[in-house]
Amino acid sequence: MALLEITGLTYMTQGKEILSGLSFSIEASEVHALLGTNGTGKSTLAYLIMGCEGYRPDSGEIIFNDKVVNDLKIHERAQIGITMAWQEPVRFEGISVRDYLSLKQKGTDSSRYLEMVGLSPELYLNRMVDKCLSGGERKRIELASVLELRPKLAILDEPDSGIDMLSTQDIINVINLFKQNGSSVLLITHREEIALIADRASQICRGKIVCSGSPRDVADYYKAKKCLVCDGVVCNE
Ligand code: ADP
Ligand code: MG
């Protein structure tokens, strides 16, 4: 059985079907890239897996580690090993980087995780996780906190094109750290060169997975079907 198994997942909001009978799986220790143009439902899928407030399936099942998690709350899913780094990284007024990292995981060496994401502990541990940090710095701090948790599944939802907060090489380094931890990763990205380091990839179009396979094959499919200019007609006809 896969670590994450999603079958027939449908999600509607404001009378609009965002996900339409989507099926998809991630194996233990697998890095799985999810490709798709803007507005195809990638973040919605991530929020449903994480169990964010207001995100519950209308039909279908989300099975994690052999357990149906449809009705579990976000913190209950975190407890069983699902975590997420958000598209827009965390910002908390009045909390230091040191406290933010030790809130999530007591008794570990936060410095080590900051170093892993390329931030000097001396320079950052006493800074505040607020607007004085750049988006890229907050993203790194958030990734350090997710790494520190050693989740079974890390969901990384990259910002849509145009606002990449970390370089391709930075993201590849972070993915490799998750791999070393034995975590599975759901990697939501629009950058082909990042998708290519995954073990497997899937293409989402209009709320459905339309192609799964090797990252190379899925990236080629994405280009061959001209996904960037298609409105979904080809894959959903
Ligand atoms: P992606 O992450 O692939 O860019 P999203 O999952 O953010 O796509 O959005 C998928 C579709 O759902 C879009 O058409 C978006 O406008 C719509 N959508 C997302 N959230 C809401 C919401 N809270 N209310 C209404 N429509 C939404
Ligand atoms: Mg998104």
XYZ file of N, CA and C and ligand atoms in Angstrom:
739
model
N 0.849 -1.203 0.000
C 0.000 0.000 0.000
C 0.884 1.252 0.000
N 0.480 2.221 -0.819
C 1.220 3.480 -0.889
C 1.108 4.227 0.437
N 2.029 5.150 0.688
C 1.940 5.977 1.904
C 0.690 6.857 1.834
N 0.468 7.472 0.676
C -0.719 8.309 0.455
C -1.467 7.757 -0.757
N -2.745 7.499 -0.552
C -3.566 6.954 -1.638
C -4.823 7.812 -1.718
N -5.024 8.441 -2.840
C -6.202 9.296 -3.008
C -7.058 8.699 -4.110
N -8.339 8.490 -3.794
C -9.215 7.898 -4.808
C -10.465 8.742 -4.983
N -10.784 9.029 -6.224
C -12.043 9.698 -6.584
C -12.317 10.989 -5.838
N -11.280 11.783 -5.620
C -11.428 12.982 -4.792
C -12.127 14.122 -5.548
N -13.257 14.529 -4.994
C -13.993 15.656 -5.574
C -14.131 16.729 -4.512
N -13.894 17.974 -4.919
C -14.019 19.093 -3.982
C -14.678 20.264 -4.698
N -15.722 20.769 -4.079
C -16.443 21.905 -4.657
C -16.395 23.083 -3.707
N -16.338 24.268 -4.272
C -16.491 25.457 -3.445
C -17.247 26.498 -4.256
N -18.138 27.186 -3.606
C -18.957 28.214 -4.254
C -19.559 27.719 -5.573
N -20.099 26.495 -5.507
C -20.793 25.945 -6.666
C -19.900 25.532 -7.822
N -18.580 25.578 -7.586
C -17.654 25.246 -8.673
C -16.865 23.999 -8.290
N -16.769 23.038 -9.227
C -15.991 21.834 -8.934
C -14.520 22.122 -9.209
N -13.706 22.086 -8.149
C -12.280 22.405 -8.294
C -11.489 21.122 -8.572
N -11.811 20.052 -7.809
C -11.206 18.747 -8.086
C -12.327 17.799 -8.488
N -12.063 16.982 -9.504
C -13.138 16.173 -10.104
C -12.757 14.703 -10.181
N -12.953 13.976 -9.103
C -12.674 12.546 -9.120
C -11.196 12.247 -9.303
N -10.374 13.006 -8.614
C -8.917 12.876 -8.769
C -8.382 11.652 -8.013
N -7.551 10.871 -8.685
C -6.903 9.727 -8.032
C -5.399 9.840 -8.222
N -4.686 9.374 -7.172
C -3.269 9.721 -7.146
C -2.633 9.017 -5.948
N -1.361 8.646 -6.052
C -0.721 8.032 -4.881
C 0.749 8.427 -4.785
N 1.256 8.352 -3.558
C 2.687 8.590 -3.305
C 3.206 7.445 -2.438
N 4.298 6.855 -2.877
C 4.909 5.758 -2.115
C 5.753 6.309 -0.958
N 6.053 5.443 -0.013
C 6.960 5.829 1.073
C 8.313 6.207 0.470
N 8.906 7.275 0.963
C 10.224 7.786 0.532
C 10.275 8.261 -0.918
N 9.122 8.428 -1.514
C 9.099 8.879 -2.918
C 8.991 10.398 -3.003
N 9.745 10.986 -3.929
C 9.551 12.403 -4.258
C 8.676 12.441 -5.509
N 7.499 13.035 -5.351
C 6.518 13.029 -6.442
C 6.223 14.467 -6.857
N 6.560 14.800 -8.089
C 6.320 16.167 -8.584
C 4.918 16.266 -9.167
N 4.261 17.388 -8.881
C 2.939 17.648 -9.445
C 3.049 18.873 -10.344
N 2.789 18.650 -11.629
C 2.869 19.744 -12.609
C 1.475 20.155 -13.041
N 1.333 21.413 -13.356
C 0.039 21.881 -13.860
C 0.045 23.385 -13.938
N -0.676 23.932 -14.880
C -0.706 25.391 -15.043
C -1.477 26.031 -13.889
N -1.449 27.333 -13.820
C -2.152 28.058 -12.750
C -3.643 27.758 -12.769
N -4.195 27.593 -11.570
C -5.641 27.435 -11.464
C -6.160 26.037 -11.752
N -5.243 25.046 -11.828
C -5.704 23.693 -12.152
C -6.056 22.890 -10.895
N -5.770 23.427 -9.712
C -6.172 22.739 -8.483
C -5.031 22.189 -7.644
N -3.800 22.583 -7.921
C -2.648 22.030 -7.189
C -2.683 22.414 -5.711
N -2.854 23.705 -5.444
C -2.872 24.134 -4.040
C -4.095 23.573 -3.321
N -5.209 23.520 -4.021
C -6.422 22.957 -3.414
C -6.169 21.512 -2.993
N -5.514 20.744 -3.856
C -5.192 19.355 -3.511
C -4.294 19.321 -2.268
N -3.297 20.207 -2.234
C -2.393 20.258 -1.079
C -3.187 20.558 0.203
N -4.106 21.523 0.158
C -4.877 21.900 1.348
C -5.788 20.749 1.794
N -6.300 19.995 0.824
C -7.162 18.855 1.176
C -6.345 17.744 1.845
N -5.127 17.521 1.360
C -4.282 16.478 1.972
C -3.893 16.910 3.386
N -3.585 18.212 3.534
C -3.177 18.737 4.842
C -4.363 18.879 5.790
N -5.571 18.989 5.215
C -6.775 19.118 6.065
C -7.001 20.528 6.584
N -6.660 21.519 5.777
C -6.863 22.912 6.190
C -8.348 23.183 6.416
N -8.580 24.169 7.269
C -9.954 24.576 7.613
C -10.771 24.817 6.338
N -11.945 24.195 6.268
C -12.812 24.416 5.100
C -12.509 23.500 3.921
N -11.434 22.732 4.026
C -11.083 21.827 2.933
C -11.369 20.378 3.326
N -12.590 19.932 3.020
C -12.964 18.540 3.241
C -13.526 18.007 1.930
N -13.197 16.754 1.578
C -13.661 16.231 0.284
C -15.191 16.173 0.210
N -15.739 16.424 -0.971
C -17.172 16.191 -1.181
C -17.397 14.719 -1.468
N -16.447 14.083 -2.121
C -16.470 12.624 -2.232
C -15.048 12.137 -2.445
N -14.884 10.820 -2.307
C -13.557 10.232 -2.463
C -12.869 10.068 -1.117
N -11.709 9.422 -1.173
C -10.984 9.130 0.066
C -9.535 9.578 -0.005
N -9.067 10.089 1.134
C -7.636 10.376 1.296
C -7.152 9.379 2.347
N -6.301 8.456 1.912
C -5.821 7.404 2.819
C -4.334 7.615 3.059
N -3.970 7.748 4.338
C -2.567 7.962 4.692
C -2.149 6.862 5.633
N -1.103 6.129 5.268
C -0.656 5.034 6.121
C -1.805 4.089 6.465
N -2.591 3.716 5.473
C -3.707 2.763 5.630
C -4.899 3.293 6.401
N -4.942 4.574 6.677
C -6.034 5.119 7.481
C -6.732 6.213 6.675
N -8.061 6.178 6.657
C -8.798 7.244 5.969
C -8.722 8.501 6.843
N -8.196 9.580 6.273
C -7.977 10.788 7.079
C -8.938 11.923 6.715
N -9.930 11.630 5.867
C -10.854 12.678 5.381
C -11.321 13.646 6.459
N -11.638 13.096 7.641
C -12.250 13.947 8.665
C -11.270 14.414 9.739
N -9.992 14.072 9.593
C -9.023 14.520 10.611
C -8.724 16.006 10.435
N -8.519 16.662 11.564
C -8.174 18.090 11.525
C -6.689 18.251 11.194
N -6.318 19.469 10.887
C -4.945 19.739 10.421
C -3.902 19.275 11.457
N -4.137 19.520 12.756
C -3.125 19.149 13.749
C -3.077 17.639 13.944
N -4.232 16.989 13.711
C -4.230 15.515 13.818
C -3.431 14.912 12.659
N -3.520 15.555 11.505
C -2.736 15.052 10.364
C -1.253 15.338 10.588
N -0.952 16.489 11.197
C 0.456 16.799 11.495
C 1.022 15.730 12.434
N 0.189 15.310 13.411
C 0.664 14.311 14.381
C 0.990 12.969 13.734
N 0.259 12.635 12.651
C 0.564 11.344 12.014
C 1.588 11.483 10.883
N 2.154 12.701 10.744
C 3.323 12.809 9.852
C 3.118 13.553 8.551
N 2.018 14.340 8.455
C 1.833 15.150 7.239
C 2.163 16.608 7.580
N 3.048 17.221 6.796
C 3.319 18.656 7.018
C 3.397 19.375 5.692
N 3.335 20.679 5.773
C 3.291 21.459 4.551
C 4.110 22.737 4.692
N 4.815 23.098 3.636
C 5.429 24.425 3.558
C 4.547 25.216 2.598
N 4.069 26.340 3.065
C 3.037 27.064 2.333
C 3.592 27.829 1.162
N 2.672 28.142 0.210
C 3.042 28.960 -0.949
C 3.590 30.302 -0.471
N 2.877 30.892 0.478
C 3.323 32.156 1.086
C 3.875 31.792 2.459
N 5.192 31.901 2.667
C 5.764 31.385 3.909
C 5.332 32.161 5.152
N 5.447 31.478 6.282
C 4.984 31.999 7.573
C 5.508 33.390 7.905
N 4.709 34.121 8.656
C 5.130 35.408 9.208
C 4.411 35.540 10.542
N 5.169 35.608 11.624
C 4.576 35.793 12.946
C 5.193 37.020 13.571
N 4.375 37.905 14.053
C 4.919 39.068 14.756
C 5.317 38.619 16.164
N 6.443 39.114 16.636
C 6.809 38.909 18.033
C 7.339 37.543 18.413
N 7.790 36.774 17.454
C 8.393 35.483 17.818
C 9.741 35.363 17.096
N 10.735 34.901 17.846
C 12.070 34.799 17.247
C 12.189 33.510 16.443
N 13.189 33.482 15.585
C 13.453 32.278 14.790
C 13.722 31.102 15.724
N 14.484 31.364 16.794
C 14.813 30.308 17.762
C 13.538 29.716 18.361
N 12.616 30.595 18.805
C 11.387 30.116 19.430
C 10.474 29.428 18.411
N 10.439 29.992 17.215
C 9.602 29.385 16.173
C 10.063 27.951 15.911
N 11.367 27.747 15.784
C 11.886 26.413 15.493
C 11.706 25.467 16.679
N 11.880 25.965 17.909
C 11.759 25.036 19.041
C 10.302 24.796 19.444
N 9.402 25.693 19.005
C 7.970 25.444 19.209
C 7.540 24.158 18.536
N 8.057 24.007 17.305
C 7.635 22.877 16.490
C 8.245 21.569 16.984
N 9.478 21.609 17.420
C 10.163 20.379 17.807
C 11.092 20.690 18.965
N 10.683 20.247 20.135
C 11.512 20.536 21.310
C 12.724 19.607 21.367
N 13.813 20.127 21.878
C 14.954 19.261 22.171
C 15.827 18.906 20.981
N 15.582 19.528 19.817
C 16.509 19.260 18.720
C 17.390 20.490 18.520
N 18.431 20.286 17.772
C 19.377 21.373 17.563
C 18.937 22.195 16.348
N 18.233 23.292 16.627
C 17.688 24.110 15.533
C 18.781 24.674 14.641
N 19.958 24.940 15.239
C 21.059 25.520 14.461
C 21.388 24.645 13.254
N 21.394 23.345 13.508
C 21.750 22.398 12.456
C 20.803 22.533 11.256
N 19.518 22.714 11.565
C 18.538 22.790 10.483
C 18.612 24.128 9.751
N 18.957 25.172 10.477
C 19.147 26.468 9.803
C 20.331 26.373 8.843
N 21.396 25.729 9.309
C 22.573 25.577 8.443
C 22.218 24.795 7.183
N 21.368 23.760 7.362
C 20.982 22.937 6.208
C 20.311 23.751 5.110
N 19.572 24.789 5.520
C 18.876 25.598 4.509
C 19.675 26.861 4.162
N 20.952 26.871 4.558
C 21.847 27.937 4.118
C 21.754 29.222 4.917
N 21.264 29.151 6.164
C 21.224 30.363 7.001
C 22.152 30.182 8.191
N 22.910 31.219 8.489
C 23.831 31.146 9.605
C 23.063 31.283 10.930
N 23.181 30.304 11.834
C 22.459 30.383 13.114
C 22.818 31.638 13.905
N 24.089 32.036 13.855
C 24.489 33.234 14.624
C 23.716 34.465 14.157
N 23.488 34.522 12.845
C 22.827 35.711 12.299
C 21.308 35.650 12.413
N 20.754 34.440 12.482
C 19.291 34.349 12.351
C 18.522 33.909 13.600
N 19.149 33.169 14.515
C 18.363 32.596 15.635
C 17.631 33.654 16.452
N 18.233 34.829 16.592
C 17.599 35.858 17.431
C 16.767 36.867 16.656
N 16.659 36.660 15.355
C 15.823 37.587 14.584
C 14.358 37.204 14.724
N 13.479 38.143 14.407
C 12.043 37.888 14.503
C 11.524 37.346 13.168
N 10.530 36.450 13.247
C 9.941 35.892 12.015
C 8.870 36.869 11.531
N 9.281 38.038 11.124
C 8.292 39.051 10.754
C 8.659 39.703 9.426
N 8.083 40.844 9.174
C 8.246 41.456 7.845
C 9.661 41.953 7.578
N 10.510 41.973 8.606
C 11.896 42.377 8.381
C 12.692 41.296 7.658
N 12.160 40.090 7.634
C 12.835 39.040 6.866
C 12.250 39.029 5.455
N 13.094 38.735 4.478
C 12.596 38.661 3.101
C 11.777 37.378 2.932
N 11.020 37.313 1.846
C 10.239 36.106 1.545
C 11.137 34.876 1.465
N 12.304 35.041 0.844
C 13.233 33.917 0.704
C 13.763 33.451 2.052
N 14.048 34.401 2.945
C 14.538 34.029 4.287
C 13.438 33.303 5.072
N 12.212 33.820 4.996
C 11.113 33.141 5.714
C 10.878 31.746 5.148
N 11.012 31.637 3.827
C 10.836 30.328 3.179
C 11.884 29.345 3.709
N 13.117 29.794 3.837
C 14.178 28.919 4.337
C 13.905 28.507 5.789
N 13.448 29.461 6.586
C 13.179 29.165 7.997
C 12.028 28.158 8.105
N 11.032 28.367 7.261
C 9.915 27.433 7.272
C 10.362 26.031 6.855
N 11.221 25.973 5.837
C 11.708 24.661 5.393
C 12.561 24.014 6.481
N 13.342 24.825 7.206
C 14.127 24.273 8.324
C 13.178 23.640 9.338
N 12.041 24.303 9.602
C 11.118 23.769 10.605
C 10.458 22.489 10.109
N 10.184 22.404 8.815
C 9.567 21.179 8.273
C 10.594 20.036 8.291
N 11.847 20.353 7.945
C 12.900 19.318 7.988
C 13.081 18.783 9.403
N 13.027 19.697 10.354
C 13.243 19.358 11.758
C 12.170 18.371 12.261
N 10.973 18.497 11.699
C 9.886 17.599 12.111
C 10.056 16.177 11.577
N 10.905 16.012 10.574
C 11.097 14.717 9.908
C 9.752 14.064 9.591
N 8.925 14.742 8.794
C 7.587 14.214 8.515
C 7.628 12.975 7.623
N 6.562 12.201 7.657
C 6.473 11.077 6.698
C 6.217 11.641 5.312
N 5.389 12.712 5.267
C 5.093 13.353 3.981
C 5.243 14.861 4.129
N 6.097 15.445 3.298
C 6.230 16.908 3.257
C 5.598 17.397 1.961
N 4.681 18.349 2.089
C 4.064 18.937 0.899
C 4.732 20.292 0.681
N 5.371 20.452 -0.455
C 6.029 21.725 -0.763
C 5.279 22.372 -1.913
N 4.604 23.466 -1.613
C 3.825 24.160 -2.641
C 4.586 25.418 -3.032
N 5.247 25.324 -4.163
C 6.038 26.476 -4.638
C 5.129 27.582 -5.114
N 5.537 28.820 -4.962
C 4.735 29.914 -5.511
C 4.604 29.767 -7.025
N 3.537 30.334 -7.573
C 3.366 30.281 -9.018
C 4.466 31.095 -9.693
N 4.622 30.856 -10.973
C 5.749 31.440 -11.697
C 5.848 32.953 -11.487
N 7.072 33.448 -11.530
C 7.274 34.882 -11.401
C 7.743 35.285 -10.020
N 7.442 34.488 -8.999
C 7.847 34.879 -7.658
C 8.610 33.749 -6.965
N 9.567 33.169 -7.656
C 10.375 32.107 -7.053
C 11.198 32.691 -5.909
N 10.979 32.154 -4.707
C 11.709 32.700 -3.565
C 13.058 32.041 -3.378
N 13.198 30.825 -3.895
C 14.482 30.130 -3.776
C 14.932 29.704 -5.166
N 16.238 29.609 -5.324
C 16.754 29.205 -6.630
C 16.491 27.717 -6.841
N 16.610 27.324 -8.092
C 16.423 25.907 -8.440
C 17.364 25.036 -7.612
N 18.628 25.472 -7.518
C 19.601 24.660 -6.784
C 19.249 24.574 -5.293
N 18.751 25.664 -4.726
C 18.331 25.643 -3.315
C 17.234 24.607 -3.095
N 16.256 24.603 -3.995
C 15.132 23.663 -3.835
C 15.632 22.234 -3.976
N 16.521 22.019 -4.952
C 17.052 20.667 -5.158
C 17.797 20.219 -3.901
N 18.564 21.126 -3.295
C 19.278 20.781 -2.056
C 18.300 20.383 -0.956
N 17.222 21.152 -0.830
C 16.237 20.859 0.224
C 15.567 19.502 -0.026
N 15.227 19.233 -1.272
C 14.593 17.943 -1.603
C 15.533 16.802 -1.209
N 16.827 16.995 -1.493
C 17.786 15.948 -1.141
C 17.860 15.736 0.366
N 17.678 16.816 1.135
C 17.675 16.668 2.600
C 16.448 15.862 3.045
N 15.303 16.131 2.442
C 14.113 15.337 2.774
C 14.344 13.867 2.431
N 14.979 13.648 1.279
C 15.272 12.262 0.871
C 16.135 11.560 1.911
N 17.160 12.292 2.381
C 18.051 11.701 3.395
C 17.294 11.367 4.675
N 16.271 12.188 4.969
C 15.427 11.944 6.148
C 14.495 10.757 5.967
N 14.342 10.308 4.703
C 13.385 9.237 4.418
C 11.961 9.733 4.264
N 11.780 11.066 4.189
C 10.439 11.620 4.003
C 9.994 11.448 2.549
N 8.688 11.267 2.356
C 8.126 11.406 1.008
C 7.866 12.885 0.784
N 7.911 13.304 -0.467
C 7.672 14.718 -0.779
C 6.659 14.841 -1.910
N 5.648 15.667 -1.690
C 4.783 16.088 -2.794
C 5.288 17.463 -3.210
N 5.854 17.522 -4.382
C 6.572 18.702 -4.842
C 5.753 19.408 -5.911
N 5.121 20.509 -5.509
C 4.279 21.251 -6.455
C 5.134 22.349 -7.060
N 5.373 22.229 -8.348
C 6.331 23.150 -8.977
C 5.932 23.445 -10.416
N 6.400 24.566 -10.907
C 6.206 24.873 -12.322
C 7.541 24.830 -13.041
N 8.614 24.451 -12.285
C 9.957 24.466 -12.888
C 10.348 23.053 -13.298
N 10.477 22.861 -14.592
C 10.766 21.532 -15.117
C 12.057 20.955 -14.533
N 13.066 21.816 -14.400
C 14.365 21.315 -13.930
C 14.270 20.801 -12.491
N 13.297 21.305 -11.734
C 13.083 20.788 -10.379
C 12.279 19.486 -10.452
N 11.245 19.489 -11.279
C 10.413 18.281 -11.423
C 11.268 17.076 -11.828
N 12.309 17.342 -12.608
C 13.119 16.224 -13.129
C 13.907 15.482 -12.052
N 14.068 16.076 -10.872
C 14.794 15.336 -9.831
C 13.855 14.434 -9.025
N 12.551 14.493 -9.307
C 11.600 13.643 -8.578
C 11.733 12.190 -9.032
N 11.180 11.277 -8.222
C 11.178 9.865 -8.613
C 10.053 9.599 -9.606
N 8.949 10.352 -9.434
C 7.785 10.177 -10.289
C 7.100 11.537 -10.413
N 6.284 11.688 -11.418
C 5.576 12.965 -11.582
C 4.164 12.708 -12.070
N 3.289 13.676 -11.826
C 1.917 13.630 -12.330
C 1.556 14.999 -12.863
N 0.674 14.963 -13.833
C 0.197 16.207 -14.457
C -1.266 16.401 -14.075
N -1.583 17.567 -13.537
C -2.970 17.845 -13.176
C -3.537 18.840 -14.185
N -4.767 18.592 -14.572
C -5.445 19.512 -15.485
C -6.908 19.574 -15.091
N -7.404 20.778 -14.851
C -8.807 20.963 -14.469
C -9.270 19.987 -13.393
N -8.467 19.865 -12.366
C -8.889 19.080 -11.209
C -8.805 17.580 -11.350
N -8.068 17.111 -12.359
C -7.879 15.654 -12.532
C -6.421 15.366 -12.870
N -5.947 14.182 -12.452
C -4.611 13.768 -12.897
C -4.776 13.190 -14.314
N -4.050 13.767 -15.261
C -4.215 13.318 -16.647
C -3.035 12.489 -17.137
N -1.968 12.439 -16.356
C -0.787 11.691 -16.792
C 0.119 11.490 -15.579
N 0.606 10.246 -15.377
C 1.590 9.981 -14.318
C 2.702 9.131 -14.904
N 3.905 9.288 -14.415
C 5.000 8.468 -14.924
C 6.325 9.062 -14.534
N 7.341 8.777 -15.339
C 8.658 9.342 -15.022
C 8.572 10.855 -15.223
N 9.333 11.629 -14.446
C 9.294 13.083 -14.603
C 9.580 13.512 -16.051
N 10.493 12.812 -16.699
C 10.828 13.173 -18.089
C 9.595 13.025 -18.990
N 8.907 11.880 -18.865
C 7.728 11.626 -19.708
C 6.627 12.640 -19.424
N 6.430 12.944 -18.128
C 5.339 13.863 -17.771
C 5.676 15.281 -18.239
N 6.939 15.677 -18.096
C 7.341 17.010 -18.565
C 7.185 17.098 -20.084
N 7.499 16.001 -20.798
C 7.343 16.000 -22.258
C 5.861 16.079 -22.633
N 5.034 15.375 -21.870
C 3.588 15.399 -22.115
C 3.063 16.825 -21.942
N 3.523 17.464 -20.903
C 3.130 18.844 -20.583
C 3.430 19.765 -21.773
N 4.602 19.538 -22.362
C 4.973 20.392 -23.484
C 4.228 19.979 -24.763
N 4.139 18.650 -24.969
C 3.502 18.158 -26.200
C 2.041 18.577 -26.272
N 1.377 18.570 -25.113
C -0.050 18.935 -25.105
C -0.213 20.449 -25.053
N 0.906 21.149 -25.061
C 0.861 22.615 -25.022
C 0.017 23.113 -23.852
N 0.282 22.525 -22.676
C -0.540 22.842 -21.498
C -0.569 24.340 -21.200
N 0.534 25.015 -21.495
C 0.581 26.430 -21.122
C -0.421 27.281 -21.893
N -0.842 26.799 -23.054
C -1.805 27.604 -23.822
C -3.151 26.894 -23.970
N -3.245 25.690 -23.412
C -4.476 24.900 -23.549
C -5.430 25.284 -22.427
N -6.736 25.213 -22.684
C -7.675 25.496 -21.588
C -8.238 24.202 -21.007
N -7.554 23.094 -21.254
C -7.973 21.826 -20.663
C -8.815 20.977 -21.596
N -9.106 21.468 -22.785
C -9.992 20.750 -23.699
C -9.390 19.405 -24.102
N -8.092 19.414 -24.411
C -7.452 18.191 -24.920
C -7.520 17.055 -23.905
N -7.189 17.366 -22.656
C -7.087 16.314 -21.655
C -8.432 15.923 -21.045
N -9.420 16.737 -21.179
C -10.689 16.441 -20.505
C -11.823 16.117 -21.474
N -11.463 15.929 -22.746
C -12.556 15.700 -23.698
C -13.065 14.266 -23.585
P -3.283 26.161 -8.543
O -2.641 25.994 -7.212
O -3.124 24.986 -9.442
O -2.852 27.413 -9.227
P -5.718 26.469 -6.999
O -5.882 25.158 -6.328
O -5.219 27.593 -6.210
O -4.869 26.283 -8.327
O -7.129 26.896 -7.603
C -7.903 26.038 -8.443
C -9.170 26.728 -8.868
O -10.008 26.896 -7.744
C -8.981 28.112 -9.441
O -9.886 28.264 -10.515
C -9.332 29.027 -8.298
O -9.832 30.244 -8.780
C -10.392 28.237 -7.590
N -10.439 28.483 -6.140
C -9.478 28.181 -5.242
N -9.844 28.511 -3.999
C -11.076 29.054 -4.111
C -12.010 29.594 -3.180
N -11.742 29.638 -1.875
N -13.179 30.055 -3.654
C -13.455 30.003 -4.985
N -12.642 29.496 -5.893
C -11.456 29.023 -5.487
Mg -1.184 27.137 -6.193
